Short mmCIF file of C-alpha atoms in Angstrom, two decimals:
data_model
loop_
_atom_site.label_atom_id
_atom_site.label_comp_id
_atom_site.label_asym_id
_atom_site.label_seq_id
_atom_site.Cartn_x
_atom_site.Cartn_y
_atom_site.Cartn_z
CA UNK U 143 5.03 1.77 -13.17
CA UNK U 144 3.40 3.78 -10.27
CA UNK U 145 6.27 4.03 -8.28
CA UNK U 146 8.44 5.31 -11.45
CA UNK U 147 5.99 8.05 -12.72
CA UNK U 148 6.22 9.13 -8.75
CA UNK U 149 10.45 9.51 -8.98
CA UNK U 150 9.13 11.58 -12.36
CA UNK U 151 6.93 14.13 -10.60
CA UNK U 152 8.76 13.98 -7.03
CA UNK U 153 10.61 17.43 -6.37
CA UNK U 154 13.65 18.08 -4.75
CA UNK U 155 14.49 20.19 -1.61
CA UNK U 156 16.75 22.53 -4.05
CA UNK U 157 13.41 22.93 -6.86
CA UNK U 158 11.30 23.15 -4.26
CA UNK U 159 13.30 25.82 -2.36
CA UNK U 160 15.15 27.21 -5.30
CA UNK U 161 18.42 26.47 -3.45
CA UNK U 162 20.99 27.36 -5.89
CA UNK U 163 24.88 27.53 -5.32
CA UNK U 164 26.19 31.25 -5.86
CA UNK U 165 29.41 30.85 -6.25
CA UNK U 166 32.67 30.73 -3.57
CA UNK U 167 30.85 28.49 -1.18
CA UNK U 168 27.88 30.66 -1.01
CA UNK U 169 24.58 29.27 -1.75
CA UNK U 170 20.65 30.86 -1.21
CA UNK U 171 17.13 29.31 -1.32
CA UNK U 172 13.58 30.90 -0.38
CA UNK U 173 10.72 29.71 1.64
CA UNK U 174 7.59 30.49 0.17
CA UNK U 175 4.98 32.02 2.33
CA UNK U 176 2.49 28.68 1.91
CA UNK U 177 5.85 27.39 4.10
CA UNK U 178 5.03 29.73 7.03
CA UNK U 179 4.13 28.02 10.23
CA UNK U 180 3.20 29.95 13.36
CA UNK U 181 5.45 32.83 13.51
CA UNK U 182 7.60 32.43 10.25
CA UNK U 183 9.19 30.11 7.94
CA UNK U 184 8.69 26.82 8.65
CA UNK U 185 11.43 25.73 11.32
CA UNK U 186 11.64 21.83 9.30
CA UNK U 187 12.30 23.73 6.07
CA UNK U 188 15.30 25.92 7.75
CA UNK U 189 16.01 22.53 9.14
CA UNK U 190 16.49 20.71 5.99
CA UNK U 191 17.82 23.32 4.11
CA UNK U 192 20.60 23.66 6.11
CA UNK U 193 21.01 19.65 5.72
CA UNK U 194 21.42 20.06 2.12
CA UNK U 195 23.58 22.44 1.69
CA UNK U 196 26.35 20.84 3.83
CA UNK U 197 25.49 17.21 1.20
CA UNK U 198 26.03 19.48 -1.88
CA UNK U 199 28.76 21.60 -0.33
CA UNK U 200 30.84 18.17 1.26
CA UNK U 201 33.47 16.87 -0.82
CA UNK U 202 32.36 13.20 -0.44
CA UNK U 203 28.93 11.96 -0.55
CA UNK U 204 28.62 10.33 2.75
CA UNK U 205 25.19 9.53 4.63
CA UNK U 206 24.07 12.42 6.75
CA UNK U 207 24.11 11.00 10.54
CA UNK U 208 23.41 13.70 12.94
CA UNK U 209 22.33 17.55 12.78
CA UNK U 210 22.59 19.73 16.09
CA UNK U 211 21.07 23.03 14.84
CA UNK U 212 20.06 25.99 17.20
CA UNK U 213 18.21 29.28 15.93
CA UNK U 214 20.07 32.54 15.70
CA UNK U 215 17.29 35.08 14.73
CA UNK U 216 13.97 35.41 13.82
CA UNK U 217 13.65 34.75 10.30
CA UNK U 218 11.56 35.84 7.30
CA UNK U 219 10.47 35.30 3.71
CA UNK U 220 13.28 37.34 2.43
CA UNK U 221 15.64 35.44 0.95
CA UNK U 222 17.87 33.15 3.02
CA UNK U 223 22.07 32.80 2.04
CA UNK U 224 24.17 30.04 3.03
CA UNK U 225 28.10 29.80 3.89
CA UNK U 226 29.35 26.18 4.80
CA UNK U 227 32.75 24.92 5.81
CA UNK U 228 34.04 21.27 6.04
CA UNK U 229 36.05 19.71 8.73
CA UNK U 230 37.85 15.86 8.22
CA UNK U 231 37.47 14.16 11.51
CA UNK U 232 39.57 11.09 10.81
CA UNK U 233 38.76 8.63 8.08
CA UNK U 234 35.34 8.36 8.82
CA UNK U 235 33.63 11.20 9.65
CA UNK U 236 33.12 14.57 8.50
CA UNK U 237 31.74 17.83 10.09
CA UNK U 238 29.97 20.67 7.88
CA UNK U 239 29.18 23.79 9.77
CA UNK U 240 26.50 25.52 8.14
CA UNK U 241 25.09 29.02 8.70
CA UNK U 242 22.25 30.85 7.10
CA UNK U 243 21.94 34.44 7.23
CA UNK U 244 19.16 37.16 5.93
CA UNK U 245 19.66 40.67 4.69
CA UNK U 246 23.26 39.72 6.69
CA UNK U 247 21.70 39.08 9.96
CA UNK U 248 22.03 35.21 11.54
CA UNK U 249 18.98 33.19 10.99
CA UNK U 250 20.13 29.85 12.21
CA UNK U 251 23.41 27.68 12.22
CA UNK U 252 24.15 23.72 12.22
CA UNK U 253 27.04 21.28 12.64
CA UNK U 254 25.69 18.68 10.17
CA UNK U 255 28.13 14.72 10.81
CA UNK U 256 28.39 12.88 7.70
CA UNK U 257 29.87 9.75 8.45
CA UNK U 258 30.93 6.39 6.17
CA UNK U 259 29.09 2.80 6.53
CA UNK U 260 31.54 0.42 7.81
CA UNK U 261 31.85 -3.39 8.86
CA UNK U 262 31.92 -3.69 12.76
CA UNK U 263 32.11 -6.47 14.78
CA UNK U 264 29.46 -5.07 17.10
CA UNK U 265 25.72 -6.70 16.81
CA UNK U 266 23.45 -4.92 15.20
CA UNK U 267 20.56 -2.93 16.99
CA UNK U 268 17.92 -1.81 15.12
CA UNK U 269 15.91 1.22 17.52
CA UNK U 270 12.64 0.96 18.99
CA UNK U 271 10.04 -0.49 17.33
CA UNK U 272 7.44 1.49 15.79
CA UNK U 273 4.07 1.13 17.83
CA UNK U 274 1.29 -1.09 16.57
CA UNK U 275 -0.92 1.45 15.10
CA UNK U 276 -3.47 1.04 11.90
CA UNK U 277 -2.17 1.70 8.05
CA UNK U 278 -1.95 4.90 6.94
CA UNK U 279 -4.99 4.50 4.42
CA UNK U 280 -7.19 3.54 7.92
CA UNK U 281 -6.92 6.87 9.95
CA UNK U 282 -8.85 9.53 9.21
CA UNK U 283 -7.10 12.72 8.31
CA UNK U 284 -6.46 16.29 10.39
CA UNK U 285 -5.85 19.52 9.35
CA UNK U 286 -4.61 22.35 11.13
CA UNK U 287 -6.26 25.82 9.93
CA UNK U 288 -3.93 27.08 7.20
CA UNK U 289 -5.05 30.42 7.47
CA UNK U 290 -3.48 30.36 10.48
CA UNK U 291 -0.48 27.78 9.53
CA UNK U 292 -0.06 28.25 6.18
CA UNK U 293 2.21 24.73 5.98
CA UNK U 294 0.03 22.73 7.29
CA UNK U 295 -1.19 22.54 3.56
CA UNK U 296 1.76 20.92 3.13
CA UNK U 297 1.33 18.20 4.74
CA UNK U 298 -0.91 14.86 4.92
CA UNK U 299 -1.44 14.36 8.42
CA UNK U 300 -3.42 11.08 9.55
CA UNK U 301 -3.36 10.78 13.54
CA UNK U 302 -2.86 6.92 14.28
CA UNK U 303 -2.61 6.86 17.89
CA UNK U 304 -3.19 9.28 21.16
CA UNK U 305 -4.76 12.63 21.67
CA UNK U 306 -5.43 15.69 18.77
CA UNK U 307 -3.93 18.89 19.71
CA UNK U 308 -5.76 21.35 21.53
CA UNK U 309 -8.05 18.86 23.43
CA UNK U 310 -7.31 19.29 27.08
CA UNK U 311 -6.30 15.55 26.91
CA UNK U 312 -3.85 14.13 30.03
CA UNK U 313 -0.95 12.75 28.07
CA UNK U 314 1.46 15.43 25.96
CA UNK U 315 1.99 12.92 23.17
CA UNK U 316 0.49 12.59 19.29
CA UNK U 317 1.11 9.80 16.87
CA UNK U 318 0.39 9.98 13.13
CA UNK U 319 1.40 9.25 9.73
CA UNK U 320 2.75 11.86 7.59
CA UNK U 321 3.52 12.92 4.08
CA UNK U 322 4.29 15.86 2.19
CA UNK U 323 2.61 17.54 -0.91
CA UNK U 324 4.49 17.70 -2.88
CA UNK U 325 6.12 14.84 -2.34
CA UNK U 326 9.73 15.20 -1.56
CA UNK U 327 12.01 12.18 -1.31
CA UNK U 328 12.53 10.55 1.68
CA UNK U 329 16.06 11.34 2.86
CA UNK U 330 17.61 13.26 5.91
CA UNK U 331 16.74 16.56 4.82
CA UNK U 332 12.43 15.82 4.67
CA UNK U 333 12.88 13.80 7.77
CA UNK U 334 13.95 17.38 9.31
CA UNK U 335 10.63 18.75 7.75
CA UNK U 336 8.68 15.60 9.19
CA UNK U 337 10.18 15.88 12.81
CA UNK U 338 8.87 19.46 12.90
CA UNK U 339 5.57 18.78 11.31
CA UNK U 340 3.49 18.24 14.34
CA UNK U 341 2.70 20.96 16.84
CA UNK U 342 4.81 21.27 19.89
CA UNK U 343 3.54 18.12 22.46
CA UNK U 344 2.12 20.12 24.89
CA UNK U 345 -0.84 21.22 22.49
CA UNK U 346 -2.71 18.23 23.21
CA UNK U 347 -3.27 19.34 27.45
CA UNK U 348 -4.17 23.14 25.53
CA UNK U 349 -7.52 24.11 25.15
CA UNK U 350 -6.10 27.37 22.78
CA UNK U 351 -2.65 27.70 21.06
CA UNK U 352 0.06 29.22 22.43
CA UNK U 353 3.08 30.79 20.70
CA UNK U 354 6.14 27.77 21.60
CA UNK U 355 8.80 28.46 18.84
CA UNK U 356 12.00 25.44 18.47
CA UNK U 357 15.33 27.56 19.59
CA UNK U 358 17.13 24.08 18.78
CA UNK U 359 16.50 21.01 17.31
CA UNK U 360 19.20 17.52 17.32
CA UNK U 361 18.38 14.89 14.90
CA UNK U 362 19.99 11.56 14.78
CA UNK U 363 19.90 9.00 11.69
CA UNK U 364 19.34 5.54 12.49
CA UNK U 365 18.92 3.91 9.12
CA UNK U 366 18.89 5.47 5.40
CA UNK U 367 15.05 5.86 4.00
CA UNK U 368 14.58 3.40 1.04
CA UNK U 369 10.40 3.87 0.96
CA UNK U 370 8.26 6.17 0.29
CA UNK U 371 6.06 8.77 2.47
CA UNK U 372 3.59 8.42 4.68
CA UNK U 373 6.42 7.61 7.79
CA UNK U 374 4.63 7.24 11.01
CA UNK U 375 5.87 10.33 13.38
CA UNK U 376 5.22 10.34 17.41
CA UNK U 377 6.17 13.16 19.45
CA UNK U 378 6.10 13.29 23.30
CA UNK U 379 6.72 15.74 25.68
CA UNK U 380 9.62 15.22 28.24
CA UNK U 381 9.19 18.03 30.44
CA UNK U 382 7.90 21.93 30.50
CA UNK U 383 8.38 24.55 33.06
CA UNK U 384 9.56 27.78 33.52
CA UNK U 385 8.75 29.13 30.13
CA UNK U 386 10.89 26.46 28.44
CA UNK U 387 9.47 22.92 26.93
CA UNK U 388 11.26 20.12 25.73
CA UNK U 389 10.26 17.49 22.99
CA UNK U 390 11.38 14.38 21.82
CA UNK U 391 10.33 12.78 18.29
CA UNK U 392 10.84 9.18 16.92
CA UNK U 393 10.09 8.73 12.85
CA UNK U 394 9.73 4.96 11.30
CA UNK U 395 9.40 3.68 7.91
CA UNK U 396 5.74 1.96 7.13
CA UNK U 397 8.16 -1.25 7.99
CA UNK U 398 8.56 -0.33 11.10
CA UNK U 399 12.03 0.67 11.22
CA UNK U 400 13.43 3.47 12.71
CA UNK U 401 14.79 6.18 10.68
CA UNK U 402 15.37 9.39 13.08
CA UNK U 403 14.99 10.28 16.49
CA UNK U 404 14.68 14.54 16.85
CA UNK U 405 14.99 16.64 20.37
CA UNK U 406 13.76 20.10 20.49
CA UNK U 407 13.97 22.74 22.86
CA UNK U 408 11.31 25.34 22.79
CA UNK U 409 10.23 28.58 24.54
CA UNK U 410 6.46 28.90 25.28
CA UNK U 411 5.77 32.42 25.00
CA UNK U 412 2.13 32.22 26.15
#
């Protein structure tokens, strides 16, 4: 009965957004300002709205299995307008290229691969496995300030393993378990939001914050969600220098099975 009343109340990206479809492949949504992170809307949110706008606008509904999605232009709270084409690539495999716009200036654009299960004779590999970390319900919860992130309201953040941010700690890594108020459903377009829900990976060697927006961000599916949030979310810095950092995030299930690995590129502007 509990998990039933929660499919009742659960939002969707589109209500939560108010992504509606406008009419000759157009579509628009609008991030709220409680979505703001450092500089503007959230970067997860562009993320995932870009994600479901290529599912609604594909012809088929095939599993989303890889985003590539770079940032064009600052963007805003105004509101945000979608265009979307499709491209066949065999039997298999589809390509949605997906572009969102403001006031008719480029926000950000994605090539979004939605691509049909199949039988193979190859084994079956399932990812890493998620570390050996305590339950969700054992760590204690963190908060960034929302005065100055407004979305980290947002979210349910319970750090399960390595340094807090802004600890001058040696290792560039953080570990927790997170969830989303409200609760969204777990598919490809909130595990965007999740990759992008910790700070950058650096923050944990920082003493102060620093201005490092995402300029792109690559996710790749492993396995469809079937759970429920919290997912357990690590992020770990693979290099920085010369004003550019580089992060690389792995999401599992409370199973322990892999659902997404993300790669971000970021400028650190401090």
């Amino acid at each position: 009965m509990v998990s039933f009343m929660k499919q009742l109340t659960r939002r969707s990206i589109a209500e939560e957004f108010a992504l509606t479809e406008t009419g000759a492949g157009g579509w628009q949504a609008r991030v709220e300002r409680s979505w703001r992170g450092w500089t503007g809307p959230h970067g997860g949110v562009i993320a995932a709205l870009l994600i479901e706008v290529a599912r609604a606008a594909a012809a088929e509904p095939l599993p989303v299995r890889a985003v590539d999605l770079r940032f064009l232009g600052r963007p805003t709270e105004d509101l945000l307008t979608f265009r979307v084409t499709e491209h066949a690539v065999g039997r298999s495999t589809v390509v949605l290229e997906v572009y969102a716009d403001q006031g008719g200036n480029p926000v950000a654009g994605a090539s979004v691969t939605l691509g049909r299960t199949v039988a193979s004779d190859v084994a079956d590999y399932a990812g890493a496995p998620a570390p050996r970390v305590p339950d969700p319900d054992s760590c204690a919860p963190f908060a960034l300030p929302p005065e100055i992130v407004p979305a980290s309201a947002h979210f349910t953040i319970r750090p399960a393993a390595g340094p807090l941010p802004l600890t001058a700690a040696d290792e560039p890594m953080m570990c927790a378990w997170i969830g989303l108020v409200p609760e969204l459903p777990a598919n490809a377009a909130t595990l965007a939001i999740l990759a992008d829900a910790l700070p950058p990976a650096v923050f944990p060697t920082l003493r102060g914050p620093v201005a490092i927006p995402t300029v792109t961000l690559s996710m790749h599916l492993h396995h469809v969600p079937t759970g429920d949030l919290p997912v357990l979310v690590r992020t770990a810095n693979a290099s920085t220098g010369g004003g550019w950092s580089v992060d690389d995030t792995l999401i599992w299930d409370r199973d322990g099975r892999l659902l997404a690995s993300a790669r971000q590129t970021r400028r650190v502007l401090g």
